[in-house]
Short mmCIF file of C-alpha atoms and ligand atoms in Angstrom, two decimals:
data_model
loop_
_atom_site.label_atom_id
_atom_site.label_comp_id
_atom_site.label_asym_id
_atom_site.label_seq_id
_atom_site.Cartn_x
_atom_site.Cartn_y
_atom_site.Cartn_z
CA UNK C 247 93.49 114.13 73.46
CA UNK C 248 93.43 115.12 77.12
CA UNK C 249 95.31 112.88 79.54
CA UNK C 250 94.17 111.88 83.03
CA UNK C 251 96.49 110.17 85.53
CA UNK C 252 95.01 107.89 88.20
CA UNK C 253 96.94 106.78 91.31
CA UNK C 254 96.13 104.69 94.39
CA UNK C 255 98.15 105.63 97.50
CA UNK C 256 98.55 104.60 101.14
CA UNK C 257 97.37 101.25 102.50
CA UNK C 258 95.29 99.15 100.12
CA UNK C 259 91.62 98.60 100.77
CA UNK C 260 88.76 96.64 99.19
CA UNK C 261 87.09 98.72 96.47
CA UNK C 262 90.14 100.43 94.92
CA UNK C 263 89.73 98.48 91.69
CA UNK C 264 86.02 99.37 91.53
CA UNK C 265 86.96 103.08 91.68
CA UNK C 266 89.53 102.66 88.90
CA UNK C 267 86.95 100.85 86.76
CA UNK C 268 84.32 103.55 87.45
CA UNK C 269 86.72 106.30 86.34
CA UNK C 270 87.76 104.47 83.18
CA UNK C 271 84.20 103.49 82.20
CA UNK C 272 82.94 107.05 82.62
CA UNK C 273 85.96 108.51 80.81
CA UNK C 274 85.44 106.13 77.90
CA UNK C 275 82.20 107.98 77.12
CA UNK C 276 84.30 111.08 76.39
CA UNK C 277 85.97 111.03 72.99
CA UNK C 278 88.64 113.51 74.09
CA UNK C 279 90.00 111.87 77.30
CA UNK C 280 92.41 109.02 77.80
CA UNK C 281 93.22 107.52 81.19
CA UNK C 282 96.61 106.42 82.51
CA UNK C 283 97.54 104.75 85.77
CA UNK C 284 100.69 105.36 87.82
CA UNK C 285 102.09 102.29 89.58
CA UNK C 286 102.55 102.45 93.37
CA UNK C 287 100.91 105.81 94.01
CA UNK C 288 102.72 108.63 92.20
CA UNK C 289 106.06 106.79 92.36
CA UNK C 290 105.38 105.40 88.88
CA UNK C 291 105.40 108.96 87.56
CA UNK C 292 108.32 110.18 89.65
CA UNK C 293 110.67 107.37 88.65
CA UNK C 294 112.86 107.37 85.56
CA UNK C 295 111.90 105.52 83.44
CA UNK C 296 108.29 106.06 84.43
CA UNK C 297 106.00 103.15 85.29
CA UNK C 298 102.66 104.12 83.80
CA UNK C 299 99.93 102.08 82.15
CA UNK C 300 97.20 103.06 79.71
CA UNK C 301 93.84 102.14 81.25
CA UNK C 302 90.98 101.31 78.90
CA UNK C 303 87.73 99.39 79.24
CA UNK C 304 89.50 96.14 78.47
CA UNK C 305 92.11 96.66 81.21
CA UNK C 306 89.45 97.29 83.85
CA UNK C 307 86.93 94.67 82.76
CA UNK C 308 85.59 92.79 85.80
CA UNK C 309 88.12 94.20 88.28
CA UNK C 310 85.46 95.75 90.57
CA UNK C 311 85.09 92.45 92.43
CA UNK C 312 88.84 92.07 93.06
CA UNK C 313 90.57 93.16 96.27
CA UNK C 314 93.82 95.14 96.28
CA UNK C 315 94.65 97.51 93.44
CA UNK C 316 95.80 96.69 89.92
CA UNK C 317 98.04 99.79 90.17
CA UNK C 318 99.76 98.71 93.38
CA UNK C 319 100.19 101.14 96.25
CA UNK C 320 102.70 102.35 98.82
CA UNK C 321 103.11 104.42 101.99
CA UNK C 322 106.65 105.30 100.95
CA UNK C 323 108.04 108.11 98.79
CA UNK C 324 105.67 110.91 99.90
CA UNK C 325 106.49 113.77 97.47
CA UNK C 326 105.81 116.32 100.23
CA UNK C 327 108.66 114.88 102.32
CA UNK C 328 110.63 113.00 99.74
CA UNK C 329 113.73 111.23 101.11
CA UNK C 330 116.37 112.57 98.67
CA UNK C 331 119.94 111.32 98.70
CA UNK C 332 122.43 114.19 99.00
CA UNK C 333 125.88 114.27 97.31
CA UNK C 334 127.50 113.66 100.73
CA UNK C 335 125.50 110.41 101.12
CA UNK C 336 123.05 111.76 103.71
CA UNK C 337 119.29 111.66 103.11
CA UNK C 338 117.31 114.90 103.28
CA UNK C 339 113.53 115.30 103.31
CA UNK C 340 112.55 117.61 100.43
CA UNK C 341 109.28 118.98 99.05
CA UNK C 342 109.07 117.57 95.52
CA UNK C 343 105.54 118.83 94.81
CA UNK C 344 106.56 121.69 92.43
CA UNK C 345 108.86 119.27 90.57
CA UNK C 346 106.06 116.66 90.46
CA UNK C 347 103.55 119.13 89.00
CA UNK C 348 106.09 120.23 86.36
CA UNK C 349 106.73 116.59 85.53
CA UNK C 350 103.00 115.83 85.21
CA UNK C 351 102.63 118.73 82.79
CA UNK C 352 105.77 117.78 80.88
CA UNK C 353 104.37 114.27 80.40
CA UNK C 354 101.20 115.82 78.98
CA UNK C 355 98.83 115.18 81.87
CA UNK C 356 95.88 117.57 82.14
CA UNK C 357 94.44 116.24 85.41
CA UNK C 358 94.95 113.74 88.23
CA UNK C 359 92.53 111.61 90.24
CA UNK C 360 94.26 110.64 93.47
CA UNK C 361 92.60 107.79 95.39
CA UNK C 362 93.70 107.55 99.00
CA UNK C 363 93.28 108.36 102.67
CA UNK C 364 94.28 111.44 104.63
CA UNK C 365 97.98 111.27 103.69
CA UNK C 366 97.25 110.91 99.98
CA UNK C 367 94.68 113.70 100.09
CA UNK C 368 97.22 116.03 101.71
CA UNK C 369 99.37 115.31 98.62
CA UNK C 370 96.32 116.00 96.37
CA UNK C 371 95.82 119.37 98.07
CA UNK C 372 99.51 120.26 97.76
CA UNK C 373 99.49 119.40 94.02
CA UNK C 374 96.30 121.41 93.55
CA UNK C 375 97.82 124.43 95.31
CA UNK C 376 100.88 124.08 93.07
CA UNK C 377 98.65 124.44 90.00
CA UNK C 378 97.67 120.88 89.08
CA UNK C 379 93.99 120.10 88.40
CA UNK C 380 93.32 117.33 90.94
CA UNK C 381 90.27 115.45 92.22
CA UNK C 382 90.42 113.17 95.27
CA UNK C 383 88.62 109.94 96.16
CA UNK C 384 88.53 109.01 99.87
CA UNK C 385 89.76 105.54 100.77
CA UNK C 386 90.42 103.73 104.03
CA UNK C 387 89.04 100.82 105.99
CA UNK C 388 89.35 103.04 109.10
CA UNK C 389 86.42 105.31 108.04
CA UNK C 390 88.26 108.19 109.70
CA UNK C 391 88.08 110.70 106.86
CA UNK C 392 86.09 113.78 107.65
CA UNK C 393 83.27 114.98 105.36
CA UNK C 394 82.07 111.60 104.13
CA UNK C 395 79.57 109.30 105.85
CA UNK C 396 81.63 106.31 104.75
CA UNK C 397 84.88 105.63 103.00
CA UNK C 398 84.81 102.52 100.81
CA UNK C 399 86.54 99.47 102.27
CA UNK C 400 85.10 100.06 105.72
CA UNK C 401 82.04 97.85 105.27
CA UNK C 402 84.19 95.00 103.96
CA UNK C 403 86.55 95.29 106.93
CA UNK C 404 83.56 95.19 109.29
CA UNK C 405 82.13 92.15 107.51
CA UNK C 406 85.47 90.33 107.74
CA UNK C 407 85.80 91.22 111.43
CA UNK C 408 82.19 90.29 112.14
CA UNK C 409 82.58 86.87 110.48
CA UNK C 410 85.67 86.16 112.59
CA UNK C 411 83.94 87.41 115.72
CA UNK C 412 81.04 84.95 115.20
CA UNK C 413 83.54 82.11 115.01
CA UNK C 414 85.24 83.23 118.21
CA UNK C 415 81.91 83.36 120.05
CA UNK C 416 81.20 79.66 119.56
CA UNK C 417 84.66 78.60 120.66
CA UNK C 418 84.54 81.01 123.65
CA UNK C 419 81.27 79.49 124.84
CA UNK C 420 82.50 75.91 124.33
CA UNK C 421 85.61 76.51 126.46
CA UNK C 422 84.29 79.11 128.95
CA UNK C 423 86.96 81.41 127.66
CA UNK C 424 87.49 85.12 127.31
CA UNK C 425 88.26 85.85 123.67
CA UNK C 426 89.90 89.14 122.79
CA UNK C 427 89.74 90.08 119.12
CA UNK C 428 91.86 93.01 117.93
CA UNK C 429 90.77 94.99 114.89
CA UNK C 430 92.39 97.82 112.89
CA UNK C 431 91.30 101.45 112.69
CA UNK C 432 94.32 103.45 113.90
CA UNK C 433 93.01 106.28 116.11
CA UNK C 434 89.37 105.65 115.24
CA UNK C 435 87.15 102.97 116.76
CA UNK C 436 84.66 102.57 113.90
CA UNK C 437 85.56 99.01 112.89
CA UNK C 438 85.51 97.89 116.53
CA UNK C 439 82.20 99.60 117.27
CA UNK C 440 80.39 98.24 114.20
CA UNK C 441 81.79 94.76 114.80
CA UNK C 442 80.80 94.80 118.49
CA UNK C 443 77.22 95.75 117.66
CA UNK C 444 77.02 93.35 114.73
CA UNK C 445 78.50 90.43 116.67
CA UNK C 446 76.98 91.12 120.10
CA UNK C 447 80.23 91.68 122.02
CA UNK C 448 80.20 91.98 125.79
CA UNK C 449 83.01 94.54 125.75
CA UNK C 450 84.20 97.01 123.10
CA UNK C 451 87.32 99.09 123.70
CA UNK C 452 88.07 102.00 121.38
CA UNK C 453 90.65 104.82 121.27
CA UNK C 454 87.99 107.49 121.79
CA UNK C 455 87.05 106.03 125.21
CA UNK C 456 90.16 105.15 127.27
CA UNK C 457 89.10 102.22 129.44
CA UNK C 458 89.08 101.77 133.18
CA UNK C 459 90.48 98.27 133.78
CA UNK C 460 88.39 97.87 136.92
CA UNK C 461 85.16 98.38 134.93
CA UNK C 462 86.26 95.80 132.34
CA UNK C 463 87.16 93.31 135.08
CA UNK C 464 83.79 93.79 136.81
CA UNK C 465 81.94 93.20 133.54
CA UNK C 466 83.92 90.00 132.94
CA UNK C 467 83.34 88.71 136.45
CA UNK C 468 79.61 89.23 135.94
CA UNK C 469 79.79 86.88 132.95
CA UNK C 470 81.07 83.94 135.04
CA UNK C 471 79.40 81.83 137.74
CA UNK C 472 81.28 78.91 139.37
CA UNK C 473 84.00 79.19 136.72
CA UNK C 474 81.50 78.81 133.89
CA UNK C 475 80.61 81.46 131.39
CA UNK C 476 82.30 83.18 128.48
CA UNK C 477 82.94 86.64 127.09
CA UNK C 478 83.93 88.17 123.78
CA UNK C 479 85.86 91.41 123.62
CA UNK C 480 86.53 93.55 120.54
CA UNK C 481 89.45 95.91 120.96
CA UNK C 482 90.61 98.53 118.45
CA UNK C 483 94.35 98.55 117.82
CA UNK C 484 94.60 102.17 119.06
CA UNK C 485 92.77 101.55 122.35
CA UNK C 486 94.44 102.23 125.68
CA UNK C 487 93.69 102.18 129.39
CA UNK C 488 92.88 105.47 131.12
CA UNK C 489 96.33 105.73 132.66
CA UNK C 490 98.07 103.75 129.90
CA UNK C 491 99.75 104.25 126.57
CA UNK C 492 99.06 102.77 123.14
CA UNK C 493 100.68 99.47 122.18
CA UNK C 494 102.93 100.08 119.18
CA UNK C 495 106.23 99.48 117.45
CA UNK C 496 108.29 101.71 115.17
CA UNK C 497 106.84 102.01 111.66
CA UNK C 498 107.69 103.94 108.50
CA UNK C 499 107.01 107.57 107.55
CA UNK C 500 104.46 110.20 108.54
CA UNK C 501 101.31 109.01 110.25
CA UNK C 502 102.60 105.47 109.84
CA UNK C 503 105.76 106.25 111.87
CA UNK C 504 103.99 104.46 114.71
CA UNK C 505 102.83 100.93 113.85
CA UNK C 506 99.89 99.86 115.98
CA UNK C 507 99.19 96.25 116.86
CA UNK C 508 99.29 93.89 119.80
CA UNK C 509 97.01 95.71 122.24
CA UNK C 510 95.02 92.49 122.72
CA UNK C 511 98.10 90.98 124.39
CA UNK C 512 98.49 94.07 126.59
CA UNK C 513 94.85 93.77 127.70
CA UNK C 514 95.18 90.04 128.21
CA UNK C 515 98.10 90.57 130.61
CA UNK C 516 96.26 93.38 132.40
CA UNK C 517 93.26 91.09 132.95
CA UNK C 518 95.43 88.25 134.25
CA UNK C 519 97.24 90.65 136.59
CA UNK C 520 93.84 91.92 137.80
CA UNK C 521 92.86 88.38 138.83
CA UNK C 522 90.75 87.10 135.93
CA UNK C 523 91.13 83.34 136.24
CA UNK C 524 89.30 82.28 133.09
CA UNK C 525 91.35 81.19 130.11
CA UNK C 526 92.06 84.17 127.87
CA UNK C 527 92.90 83.91 124.17
CA UNK C 528 93.93 86.65 121.78
CA UNK C 529 93.34 87.05 118.04
CA UNK C 530 94.81 89.83 115.91
CA UNK C 531 92.86 90.11 112.66
CA UNK C 532 95.44 92.44 111.10
CA UNK C 533 95.57 92.71 107.34
CA UNK C 534 92.81 90.15 106.70
CA UNK C 535 90.57 93.23 107.15
CA UNK C 536 92.23 94.95 104.21
CA UNK C 537 92.21 92.06 101.77
CA UNK C 538 89.74 90.15 99.67
CA UNK C 539 86.67 90.88 97.66
CA UNK C 540 84.78 94.06 98.55
CA UNK C 541 81.24 93.55 99.87
CA UNK C 542 78.41 94.82 97.66
CA UNK C 543 78.00 98.12 99.53
CA UNK C 544 81.69 98.99 99.09
CA UNK C 545 81.52 98.08 95.39
CA UNK C 546 78.60 100.45 95.01
CA UNK C 547 80.24 103.37 96.87
CA UNK C 548 83.55 102.80 95.08
CA UNK C 549 81.99 102.51 91.62
CA UNK C 550 79.89 105.66 92.11
CA UNK C 551 82.91 107.53 93.52
CA UNK C 552 84.84 106.57 90.37
CA UNK C 553 82.15 107.86 88.02
CA UNK C 554 81.64 111.02 90.11
CA UNK C 555 85.37 111.72 90.27
CA UNK C 556 85.56 111.64 86.46
CA UNK C 557 82.53 113.92 86.29
CA UNK C 558 84.22 116.42 88.63
CA UNK C 559 87.15 116.43 86.19
CA UNK C 560 84.78 117.15 83.29
CA UNK C 561 83.08 119.92 85.33
CA UNK C 562 86.58 121.27 86.17
CA UNK C 563 85.70 121.15 89.87
CA UNK C 564 89.30 120.68 90.90
CA UNK C 565 90.63 120.55 94.46
CA UNK C 566 87.52 118.61 95.44
CA UNK C 567 86.98 115.21 97.02
CA UNK C 568 83.99 113.01 96.13
CA UNK C 569 82.01 112.13 99.24
CA UNK C 570 78.88 110.38 100.41
CA UNK C 571 77.04 112.84 102.62
CA UNK C 572 73.56 112.26 104.02
CA UNK C 573 73.09 109.46 101.50
CA UNK C 574 73.93 111.76 98.60
CA UNK C 575 77.02 111.55 96.38
CA UNK C 576 78.52 115.01 96.29
CA UNK C 577 81.90 116.71 96.77
CA UNK C 578 83.73 118.94 99.26
CA UNK C 579 87.00 120.89 99.03
CA UNK C 580 89.88 118.52 99.83
CA UNK C 581 91.22 121.15 102.23
CA UNK C 582 88.04 120.92 104.29
CA UNK C 583 88.03 117.10 104.26
CA UNK C 584 91.58 116.82 105.60
CA UNK C 585 91.20 119.55 108.21
CA UNK C 586 89.88 117.10 110.83
CA UNK C 587 89.47 113.39 111.44
CA UNK C 588 86.22 111.52 111.80
CA UNK C 589 86.27 109.93 115.23
CA UNK C 590 83.60 107.96 117.07
CA UNK C 591 81.58 110.32 119.27
CA UNK C 592 81.45 108.78 122.78
CA UNK C 593 78.15 110.62 123.34
CA UNK C 594 76.78 109.78 119.87
CA UNK C 595 73.81 107.60 118.94
CA UNK C 596 75.87 104.51 118.03
CA UNK C 597 77.80 104.32 121.30
CA UNK C 598 74.65 105.01 123.30
CA UNK C 599 72.76 102.33 121.35
CA UNK C 600 75.62 99.89 121.92
CA UNK C 601 75.42 100.62 125.65
CA UNK C 602 71.67 100.02 125.40
CA UNK C 603 72.55 96.59 124.04
CA UNK C 604 74.66 95.94 127.12
CA UNK C 605 78.06 96.49 125.53
CA UNK C 606 80.62 97.75 128.04
CA UNK C 607 83.15 100.38 126.85
CA UNK C 608 85.13 100.31 130.06
CA UNK C 609 83.95 103.78 131.09
O1 F6P S 111 94.98 103.04 107.70
C1 F6P S 111 94.65 101.73 107.34
C2 F6P S 111 95.39 100.74 108.20
O2 F6P S 111 95.03 99.45 107.79
C3 F6P S 111 95.22 100.93 109.70
O3 F6P S 111 93.98 100.43 110.16
C4 F6P S 111 96.44 100.23 110.23
O4 F6P S 111 96.84 100.73 111.47
C5 F6P S 111 97.47 100.56 109.19
O5 F6P S 111 96.79 100.88 108.00
C6 F6P S 111 98.43 99.42 108.93
O6 F6P S 111 99.37 99.87 108.00
P1 F6P S 111 100.49 98.92 107.36
O7 F6P S 111 99.82 98.05 106.35
O8 F6P S 111 101.43 99.89 106.73
O9 F6P S 111 101.08 98.14 108.47
#
């Protein structure tokens, strides 16, 4: 029997379970493969005793509609910069990739499917370069992974944000208020942009277009006459004013060393200071965007990614990432996919169309 290890790493996202199910279902058609899962990314393999689970059709039955991941996940314990305790009590960051690959082989694993965003795929690439047959599956609600039209989880996050936005519109209009809704996305404004178009926002502020406060204020003033009117703003957590900085607190490791969040309060204060008299209210959607049942489109992408990832293993096309490109399910080298981020193009069709709809980006 050949053994495949599956892991889900980084932040969770709707559709992870559908990928796991897709892999297991496709693998079950092969008499010579068995699938195992590692709990909390690759930590389940690295720990002693290991925390691994045999995945069969029974284990994955019906899980494609469930949010989260049955394997659990983590941002901690990156094997490329593993925090290792030294004999003198200090903690040193060490590269445990060679050790990890040896351990995988010692435990009888022939291949790995690593499901995750940019950080996890950097680990996939490092394992591949160290001699492990690896296939990657791109995951993140942020949709910021290069080489794929969409990552799964993104559509669900947009749907969640859009539903909340609709609710804020009716209360904004009832109270003549300015409602600021903050969405996730890190350095990419995709969730904000899609939500603004879907919901019909007056203003959309994204990291790719630092905003001019004066332009935002003018747009808001134009929405009010004799104190009556209302406005709905979508702001991405990584947005900032032209001469400003991002709103953040200290986070954990790597790309997550900076924890974004709270920019809606920064903007709210800026607007008050700039003389906006209307009542302003702030809503941070936060992790609601990461939870819950995946929408149908994400279930489809995730399920197909799972099947395709297993097929890449069978074709021995290692070091590749399954992607959706030009409406076709294909694959690209992981190295290429992680070489750049997928950011919103300020000159691109979507932003221009949004402007055509009257949405102000503060530029
Ligand atoms: O990358 C996905 C994401 O949800 C970002 O949109 C957000 O900034 C970050 O993860 C939050 O991470 P955590 O759950 O570790 O706070």
